[in-house]
């Protein structure tokens, strides 16, 4: 798995399907009625037309969402924001947590056989505010290979945290994660944009987000 | 952040504190009584003496657990297994999901300034079976730097999946994750051992696990 990127030329336009752009997520309403909340929220997002261009497969642990066509990041972020907002509404503003893994660069299930000649630089996502406040722990993993010229993995992470700080969503550092706060839409957009931007330079990039709304715990920094 | 490892000599013995070995986890009982279940499960693990040697800090999103002294991996795995089992029991066998991030190699909160001259090779963890069946999605991230001689990140991942297959916990590949099934203790041990073993060769390694017990969804492969 090696990818030479010539930034002086127009990216050759690897498609979302070529890159295996997608996510896994699980959503956890902390209520006896969790099954109805989850199924209802997924149905709400579908009824709103937000599953267009997405391949969705749910199993007993989480839900896979693949974006086969551009704008892949926009489709994923808009769908996820809608599902979280719907679950929050359907649980009456109760405590709901979503865990999200966004991945690009490993289109297969086990091995990466990615050979692309250019990586796309997608536009930042634009998602309607939900009006729901979230707190999240966010981690970003640029998966470099030794011997490539892609550089220092921590430099990519530090750049992403600086961008989140400038955006106003980065609240504080934590061990192994950065705490993000803000509207559900802004928090998700922060993670999605960082992942996509690092993905313009590093072929295989994963980001994880644990996003909490309606927590009864007191807010902390 | 570069670490030269001479495998022909005894590791110089970087301590768990030097390496920042620890985890963040969140636990999600899908019940109206989630606060009592979570607080009770944490109290049960503490009463069982499983917090010895650990630093535990809970905030509104997740709980940080740092292991400052050896056997760090054993302490983390035993504590987590006990918390999940206690939450399952306290919710009457209901649906409980834990999300876990295990990290080593970035002892600070934001930047890695790790300079060690040798990485430890910890023994596999040994945890009492819980009697509770789990299904999980597991991902492993060896965070190499370009220019190091540490090799191919996918080779480390493929080696870990092969070890899980040999152990009998790897059920099937999924997009961006490997599905693990088995007793809660075996599933956690699979992820912890893989993370520690890659950590004997790569300084900065993170693994994520979404672990589900008592799901009402039909089991899938």
Tab-separated table of C-alpha atoms in Angstrom:
chain	number	residue	atom	x	y	z
A	1	UNK	CA	0.000	0.000	0.000
A	2	UNK	CA	1.897	3.031	-1.178
A	3	UNK	CA	0.595	6.148	-2.769
A	4	UNK	CA	2.679	8.852	-4.349
A	5	UNK	CA	0.940	12.171	-4.323
A	6	UNK	CA	2.082	14.885	-6.633
A	7	UNK	CA	0.569	18.035	-5.210
A	8	UNK	CA	1.630	20.076	-8.237
A	9	UNK	CA	-0.911	18.290	-10.423
A	10	UNK	CA	-4.680	18.063	-10.223
A	11	UNK	CA	-5.615	15.023	-8.156
A	12	UNK	CA	-6.450	12.136	-10.447
A	13	UNK	CA	-9.814	11.903	-8.753
A	14	UNK	CA	-9.954	8.652	-6.862
A	15	UNK	CA	-13.677	8.127	-6.240
A	16	UNK	CA	-15.268	7.567	-2.820
A	17	UNK	CA	-15.782	3.925	-3.830
A	18	UNK	CA	-12.083	3.595	-4.800
A	19	UNK	CA	-11.127	4.916	-1.371
A	20	UNK	CA	-13.715	2.955	0.579
A	21	UNK	CA	-15.052	6.130	2.215
A	22	UNK	CA	-17.589	5.327	4.889
A	23	UNK	CA	-18.289	4.848	8.551
A	24	UNK	CA	-19.492	2.469	11.207
A	25	UNK	CA	-21.649	3.865	13.962
A	26	UNK	CA	-23.726	2.723	16.881
A	27	UNK	CA	-26.258	4.785	18.783
A	28	UNK	CA	-27.168	4.248	22.399
A	29	UNK	CA	-30.346	5.728	23.835
A	30	UNK	CA	-30.198	5.167	27.596
A	31	UNK	CA	-33.838	4.217	27.920
A	32	UNK	CA	-35.985	1.094	28.170
A	33	UNK	CA	-37.449	2.091	24.794
A	34	UNK	CA	-34.102	2.002	23.010
A	35	UNK	CA	-35.216	-0.289	20.169
A	36	UNK	CA	-38.040	2.031	19.137
A	37	UNK	CA	-35.812	5.107	19.437
A	38	UNK	CA	-33.063	3.599	17.252
A	39	UNK	CA	-35.369	2.198	14.573
A	40	UNK	CA	-37.400	5.403	14.549
A	41	UNK	CA	-34.321	7.603	14.174
A	42	UNK	CA	-32.991	5.520	11.274
A	43	UNK	CA	-36.407	5.699	9.598
A	44	UNK	CA	-36.588	9.476	10.111
A	45	UNK	CA	-33.241	10.004	8.361
A	46	UNK	CA	-34.325	7.777	5.489
A	47	UNK	CA	-37.674	9.578	5.156
A	48	UNK	CA	-35.759	12.865	4.949
A	49	UNK	CA	-33.923	11.559	1.882
A	50	UNK	CA	-30.590	11.429	3.684
A	51	UNK	CA	-29.783	7.853	2.689
A	52	UNK	CA	-29.440	8.770	-0.988
A	53	UNK	CA	-26.058	7.636	-2.299
A	54	UNK	CA	-25.344	5.574	0.792
A	55	UNK	CA	-25.109	1.811	1.311
A	56	UNK	CA	-26.354	0.932	4.806
A	57	UNK	CA	-25.928	-2.443	6.534
A	58	UNK	CA	-26.815	-2.997	10.197
A	59	UNK	CA	-25.591	-5.959	12.234
A	60	UNK	CA	-25.852	-6.796	15.940
A	61	UNK	CA	-22.974	-4.470	16.952
A	62	UNK	CA	-23.071	-1.455	14.649
A	63	UNK	CA	-24.188	-0.027	11.339
A	64	UNK	CA	-21.959	0.284	8.287
A	65	UNK	CA	-22.581	3.234	5.989
A	66	UNK	CA	-20.635	3.368	2.747
A	67	UNK	CA	-20.593	6.436	0.517
A	68	UNK	CA	-20.010	5.343	-3.036
A	69	UNK	CA	-20.354	8.727	-4.733
A	70	UNK	CA	-19.417	12.352	-4.089
A	71	UNK	CA	-20.017	14.360	-2.010
A	72	UNK	CA	-19.210	11.402	0.241
A	73	UNK	CA	-18.260	13.337	3.381
A	74	UNK	CA	-21.335	15.549	3.114
A	75	UNK	CA	-23.641	12.544	2.767
A	76	UNK	CA	-22.138	10.792	5.779
A	77	UNK	CA	-22.148	13.864	8.034
A	78	UNK	CA	-25.686	14.922	7.139
A	79	UNK	CA	-27.049	11.411	7.691
A	80	UNK	CA	-25.302	10.957	11.018
A	81	UNK	CA	-26.318	14.383	12.330
A	82	UNK	CA	-29.940	13.653	11.428
A	83	UNK	CA	-29.894	10.232	13.112
A	84	UNK	CA	-28.426	11.645	16.333
A	85	UNK	CA	-30.879	14.542	16.377
A	86	UNK	CA	-33.830	12.232	15.712
A	87	UNK	CA	-32.743	9.825	18.475
A	88	UNK	CA	-32.439	12.729	20.900
A	89	UNK	CA	-35.909	14.006	20.001
A	90	UNK	CA	-37.478	10.551	20.112
A	91	UNK	CA	-36.024	9.917	23.569
A	92	UNK	CA	-37.468	13.202	24.833
A	93	UNK	CA	-34.077	14.871	25.193
A	94	UNK	CA	-32.749	11.946	27.216
A	95	UNK	CA	-29.188	10.698	27.257
A	96	UNK	CA	-28.056	9.396	23.874
A	97	UNK	CA	-24.490	8.487	22.905
A	98	UNK	CA	-23.255	7.759	19.400
A	99	UNK	CA	-19.970	6.094	18.657
A	100	UNK	CA	-18.608	6.753	15.174
A	101	UNK	CA	-15.652	5.379	13.178
A	102	UNK	CA	-14.987	7.166	9.878
A	103	UNK	CA	-12.556	5.485	7.504
A	104	UNK	CA	-10.994	6.129	4.114
A	105	UNK	CA	-8.245	4.304	2.275
A	106	UNK	CA	-9.082	0.671	2.972
A	107	UNK	CA	-11.864	-0.238	0.580
A	108	UNK	CA	-11.767	-3.971	1.355
A	109	UNK	CA	-12.842	-5.720	4.516
A	110	UNK	CA	-9.478	-7.053	5.678
A	111	UNK	CA	-6.541	-5.958	3.568
A	112	UNK	CA	-5.816	-2.631	1.936
A	113	UNK	CA	-4.940	-2.978	-1.686
A	114	UNK	CA	-5.263	0.693	-2.394
A	115	UNK	CA	-3.407	1.955	-5.408
A	116	UNK	CA	-4.475	5.449	-6.298
A	117	UNK	CA	-2.532	8.082	-8.149
A	118	UNK	CA	-4.131	11.069	-6.464
A	119	UNK	CA	-6.227	11.807	-3.422
A	120	UNK	CA	-9.239	14.142	-3.528
A	121	UNK	CA	-9.468	17.319	-1.447
A	122	UNK	CA	-13.170	17.480	-0.602
A	123	UNK	CA	-14.885	20.727	0.383
A	124	UNK	CA	-15.805	21.187	4.050
A	125	UNK	CA	-19.200	19.736	4.894
A	126	UNK	CA	-22.174	22.045	5.514
A	127	UNK	CA	-24.817	20.687	7.891
A	128	UNK	CA	-27.880	22.449	9.320
A	129	UNK	CA	-27.526	23.114	13.054
A	130	UNK	CA	-29.629	20.684	15.103
A	131	UNK	CA	-30.167	22.950	18.111
A	132	UNK	CA	-28.852	20.120	20.299
A	133	UNK	CA	-25.698	20.563	22.364
A	134	UNK	CA	-23.132	17.755	22.303
A	135	UNK	CA	-19.907	16.902	24.097
A	136	UNK	CA	-17.555	14.463	22.410
A	137	UNK	CA	-14.184	12.780	22.644
A	138	UNK	CA	-12.454	12.704	19.313
A	139	UNK	CA	-9.336	10.875	18.071
A	140	UNK	CA	-7.700	10.930	14.636
A	141	UNK	CA	-5.400	8.242	13.218
A	142	UNK	CA	-3.295	8.967	10.100
A	143	UNK	CA	-2.056	5.462	9.219
A	144	UNK	CA	1.312	6.039	7.644
A	145	UNK	CA	3.722	3.344	6.573
A	146	UNK	CA	7.349	3.343	7.552
A	147	UNK	CA	9.457	4.188	4.542
A	148	UNK	CA	6.877	6.449	2.940
A	149	UNK	CA	7.545	10.147	2.736
A	150	UNK	CA	4.242	11.086	4.340
A	151	UNK	CA	5.917	12.401	7.481
A	152	UNK	CA	5.042	12.581	11.138
A	153	UNK	CA	1.649	11.226	12.220
A	154	UNK	CA	1.495	13.575	15.223
A	155	UNK	CA	1.948	16.629	12.969
A	156	UNK	CA	-1.279	15.730	11.134
A	157	UNK	CA	-3.095	15.303	14.464
A	158	UNK	CA	-1.797	18.583	15.848
A	159	UNK	CA	-2.871	20.399	12.691
A	160	UNK	CA	-6.379	18.984	13.005
A	161	UNK	CA	-6.621	20.041	16.657
A	162	UNK	CA	-5.470	23.538	15.720
A	163	UNK	CA	-8.228	23.713	13.101
A	164	UNK	CA	-10.829	22.597	15.667
A	165	UNK	CA	-9.560	25.216	18.103
A	166	UNK	CA	-9.868	27.914	15.431
A	167	UNK	CA	-13.403	26.716	14.675
A	168	UNK	CA	-14.382	26.966	18.344
A	169	UNK	CA	-15.363	23.322	18.878
A	170	UNK	CA	-12.167	22.105	20.597
A	171	UNK	CA	-12.884	22.523	24.292
A	172	UNK	CA	-9.899	20.875	25.940
A	173	UNK	CA	-7.332	18.132	25.545
A	174	UNK	CA	-7.896	14.819	27.322
A	175	UNK	CA	-5.794	11.694	27.497
A	176	UNK	CA	-5.925	10.018	24.047
A	177	UNK	CA	-8.618	12.358	22.742
A	178	UNK	CA	-9.660	15.962	22.257
A	179	UNK	CA	-12.885	17.086	23.828
A	180	UNK	CA	-15.218	18.825	21.375
A	181	UNK	CA	-18.344	20.746	22.353
A	182	UNK	CA	-21.031	22.559	20.387
A	183	UNK	CA	-24.073	21.849	18.279
A	184	UNK	CA	-24.196	18.198	17.163
A	185	UNK	CA	-23.747	19.385	13.566
A	186	UNK	CA	-20.624	21.440	14.341
A	187	UNK	CA	-19.014	18.701	16.395
A	188	UNK	CA	-19.570	16.132	13.650
A	189	UNK	CA	-18.389	18.544	10.952
A	190	UNK	CA	-15.169	19.186	12.904
A	191	UNK	CA	-14.296	15.500	12.927
A	192	UNK	CA	-15.404	14.836	9.345
A	193	UNK	CA	-13.523	17.828	7.914
A	194	UNK	CA	-10.301	16.963	9.773
A	195	UNK	CA	-10.477	13.363	8.587
A	196	UNK	CA	-11.083	14.447	4.977
A	197	UNK	CA	-8.324	17.046	5.055
A	198	UNK	CA	-5.711	14.635	6.372
A	199	UNK	CA	-7.057	12.202	3.784
A	200	UNK	CA	-5.978	14.589	1.038
A	201	UNK	CA	-2.382	13.825	2.047
A	202	UNK	CA	-2.465	10.381	3.716
A	203	UNK	CA	-4.251	7.515	1.942
A	204	UNK	CA	-5.492	5.564	4.981
A	205	UNK	CA	-7.041	7.722	7.744
A	206	UNK	CA	-9.491	6.759	10.479
A	207	UNK	CA	-11.172	8.959	13.058
A	208	UNK	CA	-13.263	7.951	16.090
A	209	UNK	CA	-15.809	10.074	17.920
A	210	UNK	CA	-17.819	9.315	21.058
A	211	UNK	CA	-20.588	11.904	21.031
A	212	UNK	CA	-22.897	12.462	23.978
A	213	UNK	CA	-26.133	14.462	24.207
A	214	UNK	CA	-28.463	14.871	27.158
A	215	UNK	CA	-25.967	13.566	29.701
A	216	UNK	CA	-27.055	13.921	33.315
A	217	UNK	CA	-23.388	14.341	34.342
A	218	UNK	CA	-22.282	17.895	34.983
A	219	UNK	CA	-20.448	19.474	32.067
A	220	UNK	CA	-16.695	19.600	32.518
A	221	UNK	CA	-14.015	21.296	30.500
B	1	UNK	CA	8.971	10.834	18.042
B	2	UNK	CA	11.294	8.088	16.928
B	3	UNK	CA	12.269	4.985	18.765
B	4	UNK	CA	15.014	2.610	17.754
B	5	UNK	CA	14.352	-0.860	18.997
B	6	UNK	CA	17.204	-3.312	19.208
B	7	UNK	CA	15.526	-6.668	19.513
B	8	UNK	CA	18.820	-8.397	20.187
B	9	UNK	CA	19.037	-6.825	23.645
B	10	UNK	CA	16.767	-7.008	26.623
B	11	UNK	CA	14.260	-4.163	26.424
B	12	UNK	CA	15.413	-1.270	28.537
B	13	UNK	CA	12.148	-1.429	30.398
B	14	UNK	CA	10.134	1.665	29.628
B	15	UNK	CA	7.525	1.711	32.398
B	16	UNK	CA	3.766	1.860	31.840
B	17	UNK	CA	3.895	5.476	33.065
B	18	UNK	CA	6.677	6.294	30.553
B	19	UNK	CA	4.522	4.877	27.763
B	20	UNK	CA	1.256	6.415	28.956
B	21	UNK	CA	-0.454	3.015	28.972
B	22	UNK	CA	-4.157	3.354	29.650
B	23	UNK	CA	-7.625	3.526	28.222
B	24	UNK	CA	-10.773	5.576	27.900
B	25	UNK	CA	-14.068	3.766	28.070
B	26	UNK	CA	-17.761	4.484	28.233
B	27	UNK	CA	-20.480	2.031	29.149
B	28	UNK	CA	-24.048	2.243	27.930
B	29	UNK	CA	-26.818	0.308	29.690
B	30	UNK	CA	-29.915	0.657	27.520
B	31	UNK	CA	-32.272	1.171	30.426
B	32	UNK	CA	-34.010	3.980	32.240
B	33	UNK	CA	-31.900	3.041	35.270
B	34	UNK	CA	-28.587	3.621	33.489
B	35	UNK	CA	-27.108	5.942	36.122
B	36	UNK	CA	-27.528	3.386	38.914
B	37	UNK	CA	-26.205	0.571	36.705
B	38	UNK	CA	-23.073	2.512	35.726
B	39	UNK	CA	-22.260	3.808	39.199
B	40	UNK	CA	-22.980	0.405	40.719
B	41	UNK	CA	-20.742	-1.402	38.229
B	42	UNK	CA	-17.850	0.995	38.857
B	43	UNK	CA	-18.311	0.539	42.609
B	44	UNK	CA	-18.393	-3.260	42.250
B	45	UNK	CA	-15.043	-3.297	40.410
B	46	UNK	CA	-13.512	-1.030	43.032
B	47	UNK	CA	-14.864	-3.172	45.884
B	48	UNK	CA	-13.267	-6.208	44.202
B	49	UNK	CA	-9.862	-4.524	44.470
B	50	UNK	CA	-9.549	-4.123	40.717
B	51	UNK	CA	-8.689	-0.431	40.810
B	52	UNK	CA	-5.337	-1.045	42.508
B	53	UNK	CA	-2.541	0.539	40.486
B	54	UNK	CA	-4.958	2.479	38.311
B	55	UNK	CA	-5.693	6.196	38.067
B	56	UNK	CA	-9.371	6.714	37.214
B	57	UNK	CA	-10.962	9.993	36.110
B	58	UNK	CA	-14.548	10.218	34.865
B	59	UNK	CA	-15.928	13.153	32.896
B	60	UNK	CA	-19.222	13.725	31.103
B	61	UNK	CA	-18.232	11.699	28.019
B	62	UNK	CA	-16.037	8.829	29.182
B	63	UNK	CA	-13.735	7.492	31.870
B	64	UNK	CA	-9.942	7.634	31.679
B	65	UNK	CA	-8.046	4.789	33.303
B	66	UNK	CA	-4.267	5.085	33.488
B	67	UNK	CA	-2.038	2.176	34.499
B	68	UNK	CA	1.097	3.555	36.042
B	69	UNK	CA	2.725	0.262	37.072
B	70	UNK	CA	3.108	-3.268	35.699
B	71	UNK	CA	1.271	-5.453	34.914
B	72	UNK	CA	-0.485	-2.572	33.193
B	73	UNK	CA	-2.347	-4.560	30.541
B	74	UNK	CA	-3.549	-7.108	33.094
B	75	UNK	CA	-4.863	-4.373	35.393
B	76	UNK	CA	-6.753	-2.642	32.572
B	77	UNK	CA	-8.278	-5.824	31.141
B	78	UNK	CA	-9.334	-7.224	34.521
B	79	UNK	CA	-10.944	-3.941	35.556
B	80	UNK	CA	-12.806	-3.501	32.290
B	81	UNK	CA	-14.055	-7.083	32.197
B	82	UNK	CA	-15.356	-6.717	35.749
B	83	UNK	CA	-17.131	-3.426	34.986
B	84	UNK	CA	-18.845	-4.860	31.883
B	85	UNK	CA	-19.884	-8.028	33.725
B	86	UNK	CA	-21.210	-6.041	36.678
B	87	UNK	CA	-23.174	-3.691	34.399
B	88	UNK	CA	-24.693	-6.684	32.625
B	89	UNK	CA	-25.688	-8.303	35.923
B	90	UNK	CA	-27.034	-5.061	37.370
B	91	UNK	CA	-29.185	-4.481	34.295
B	92	UNK	CA	-30.658	-7.973	34.579
B	93	UNK	CA	-28.909	-9.269	31.473
B	94	UNK	CA	-30.202	-6.345	29.436
B	95	UNK	CA	-28.448	-4.690	26.529
B	96	UNK	CA	-25.158	-3.058	27.540
B	97	UNK	CA	-22.522	-1.691	25.174
B	98	UNK	CA	-19.017	-0.613	26.144
B	99	UNK	CA	-16.804	1.453	23.942
B	100	UNK	CA	-13.089	1.194	24.684
B	101	UNK	CA	-9.978	3.016	23.417
B	102	UNK	CA	-6.668	1.521	24.591
B	103	UNK	CA	-3.561	3.627	24.001
B	104	UNK	CA	0.180	3.341	24.531
B	105	UNK	CA	3.000	5.597	23.398
B	106	UNK	CA	1.532	9.055	23.921
B	107	UNK	CA	1.893	9.785	27.616
B	108	UNK	CA	0.871	13.449	27.340
B	109	UNK	CA	-2.525	14.863	26.582
B	110	UNK	CA	-1.800	16.522	23.265
B	111	UNK	CA	1.674	15.900	21.920
B	112	UNK	CA	3.796	12.784	22.000
B	113	UNK	CA	7.275	13.441	23.266
B	114	UNK	CA	8.122	9.803	23.742
B	115	UNK	CA	11.771	8.921	23.746
B	116	UNK	CA	12.336	5.404	24.953
B	117	UNK	CA	15.230	3.118	24.211
B	118	UNK	CA	13.262	-0.101	24.440
B	119	UNK	CA	9.674	-1.252	24.435
B	120	UNK	CA	8.395	-3.913	26.851
B	121	UNK	CA	6.913	-7.221	25.686
B	122	UNK	CA	4.207	-7.847	28.282
B	123	UNK	CA	2.835	-11.320	28.957
B	124	UNK	CA	-0.661	-12.099	27.654
B	125	UNK	CA	-3.385	-11.118	30.092
B	126	UNK	CA	-5.252	-13.783	32.080
B	127	UNK	CA	-8.827	-12.891	33.040
B	128	UNK	CA	-11.469	-15.065	34.660
B	129	UNK	CA	-14.296	-15.915	32.267
B	130	UNK	CA	-17.424	-13.894	33.013
B	131	UNK	CA	-19.963	-16.386	31.668
B	132	UNK	CA	-21.374	-13.574	29.521
B	133	UNK	CA	-21.312	-13.771	25.739
B	134	UNK	CA	-20.196	-10.683	23.820
B	135	UNK	CA	-20.033	-9.576	20.192
B	136	UNK	CA	-17.622	-6.783	19.333
B	137	UNK	CA	-16.180	-4.736	16.515
B	138	UNK	CA	-12.463	-4.261	16.909
B	139	UNK	CA	-9.940	-2.010	15.125
B	140	UNK	CA	-6.197	-1.664	15.676
B	141	UNK	CA	-4.075	1.352	14.727
B	142	UNK	CA	-0.265	1.075	14.659
B	143	UNK	CA	0.759	4.741	14.348
B	144	UNK	CA	3.972	4.645	12.394
B	145	UNK	CA	5.866	7.649	11.169
B	146	UNK	CA	7.027	8.034	7.616
B	147	UNK	CA	10.771	7.599	7.454
B	148	UNK	CA	10.999	5.170	10.356
B	149	UNK	CA	11.961	1.597	9.678
B	150	UNK	CA	8.937	0.180	11.461
B	151	UNK	CA	7.363	-1.126	8.271
B	152	UNK	CA	3.868	-1.629	6.952
B	153	UNK	CA	0.949	-0.749	9.243
B	154	UNK	CA	-1.362	-3.270	7.566
B	155	UNK	CA	1.104	-6.108	8.246
B	156	UNK	CA	0.769	-5.477	11.988
B	157	UNK	CA	-3.040	-5.456	11.679
B	158	UNK	CA	-3.105	-8.642	9.624
B	159	UNK	CA	-0.852	-10.370	12.168
B	160	UNK	CA	-3.189	-9.400	14.982
B	161	UNK	CA	-6.239	-10.696	13.103
B	162	UNK	CA	-4.431	-13.985	12.444
B	163	UNK	CA	-3.727	-14.305	16.188
B	164	UNK	CA	-7.402	-13.645	16.985
B	165	UNK	CA	-8.440	-16.257	14.429
B	166	UNK	CA	-6.086	-18.798	16.000
B	167	UNK	CA	-7.510	-17.972	19.412
B	168	UNK	CA	-11.057	-18.555	18.196
B	169	UNK	CA	-12.465	-15.100	18.930
B	170	UNK	CA	-12.287	-13.628	15.396
B	171	UNK	CA	-15.708	-14.354	13.908
B	172	UNK	CA	-15.633	-12.487	10.623
B	173	UNK	CA	-14.236	-9.443	8.876
B	174	UNK	CA	-16.378	-6.344	8.577
B	175	UNK	CA	-15.742	-3.008	6.928
B	176	UNK	CA	-13.154	-1.144	9.046
B	177	UNK	CA	-13.261	-3.688	11.872
B	178	UNK	CA	-13.012	-7.356	12.778
B	179	UNK	CA	-15.947	-8.932	14.520
B	180	UNK	CA	-14.986	-10.772	17.703
B	181	UNK	CA	-17.282	-13.094	19.627
B	182	UNK	CA	-16.901	-15.087	22.838
B	183	UNK	CA	-16.889	-14.601	26.578
B	184	UNK	CA	-16.472	-10.932	27.508
B	185	UNK	CA	-13.098	-11.815	29.058
B	186	UNK	CA	-11.795	-13.561	25.919
B	187	UNK	CA	-12.938	-10.780	23.614
B	188	UNK	CA	-11.267	-8.122	25.757
B	189	UNK	CA	-8.110	-10.214	26.119
B	190	UNK	CA	-7.886	-10.604	22.333
B	191	UNK	CA	-7.866	-6.836	21.824
B	192	UNK	CA	-5.570	-6.104	24.770
B	193	UNK	CA	-3.008	-8.755	23.814
B	194	UNK	CA	-2.892	-7.654	20.166
B	195	UNK	CA	-2.431	-4.036	21.194
B	196	UNK	CA	0.368	-4.940	23.623
B	197	UNK	CA	2.116	-7.204	21.135
B	198	UNK	CA	2.175	-4.604	18.379
B	199	UNK	CA	3.302	-2.181	21.097
B	200	UNK	CA	6.439	-4.256	21.575
B	201	UNK	CA	7.479	-3.143	18.074
B	202	UNK	CA	5.649	0.140	17.423
B	203	UNK	CA	5.817	2.895	20.068
B	204	UNK	CA	2.392	4.488	19.531
B	205	UNK	CA	-0.482	2.018	19.164
B	206	UNK	CA	-4.212	2.524	19.746
B	207	UNK	CA	-7.026	-0.012	19.566
B	208	UNK	CA	-10.786	0.563	19.672
B	209	UNK	CA	-13.450	-1.957	20.643
B	210	UNK	CA	-17.237	-1.628	20.614
B	211	UNK	CA	-18.428	-4.516	22.773
B	212	UNK	CA	-22.079	-5.518	23.016
B	213	UNK	CA	-23.795	-7.886	25.448
B	214	UNK	CA	-27.472	-8.749	25.725
B	215	UNK	CA	-28.387	-7.316	22.312
B	216	UNK	CA	-31.949	-8.015	21.184
B	217	UNK	CA	-30.738	-8.067	17.561
B	218	UNK	CA	-30.256	-11.487	16.033
B	219	UNK	CA	-26.648	-12.663	16.042
B	220	UNK	CA	-24.956	-12.377	12.671
B	221	UNK	CA	-21.602	-13.614	11.481
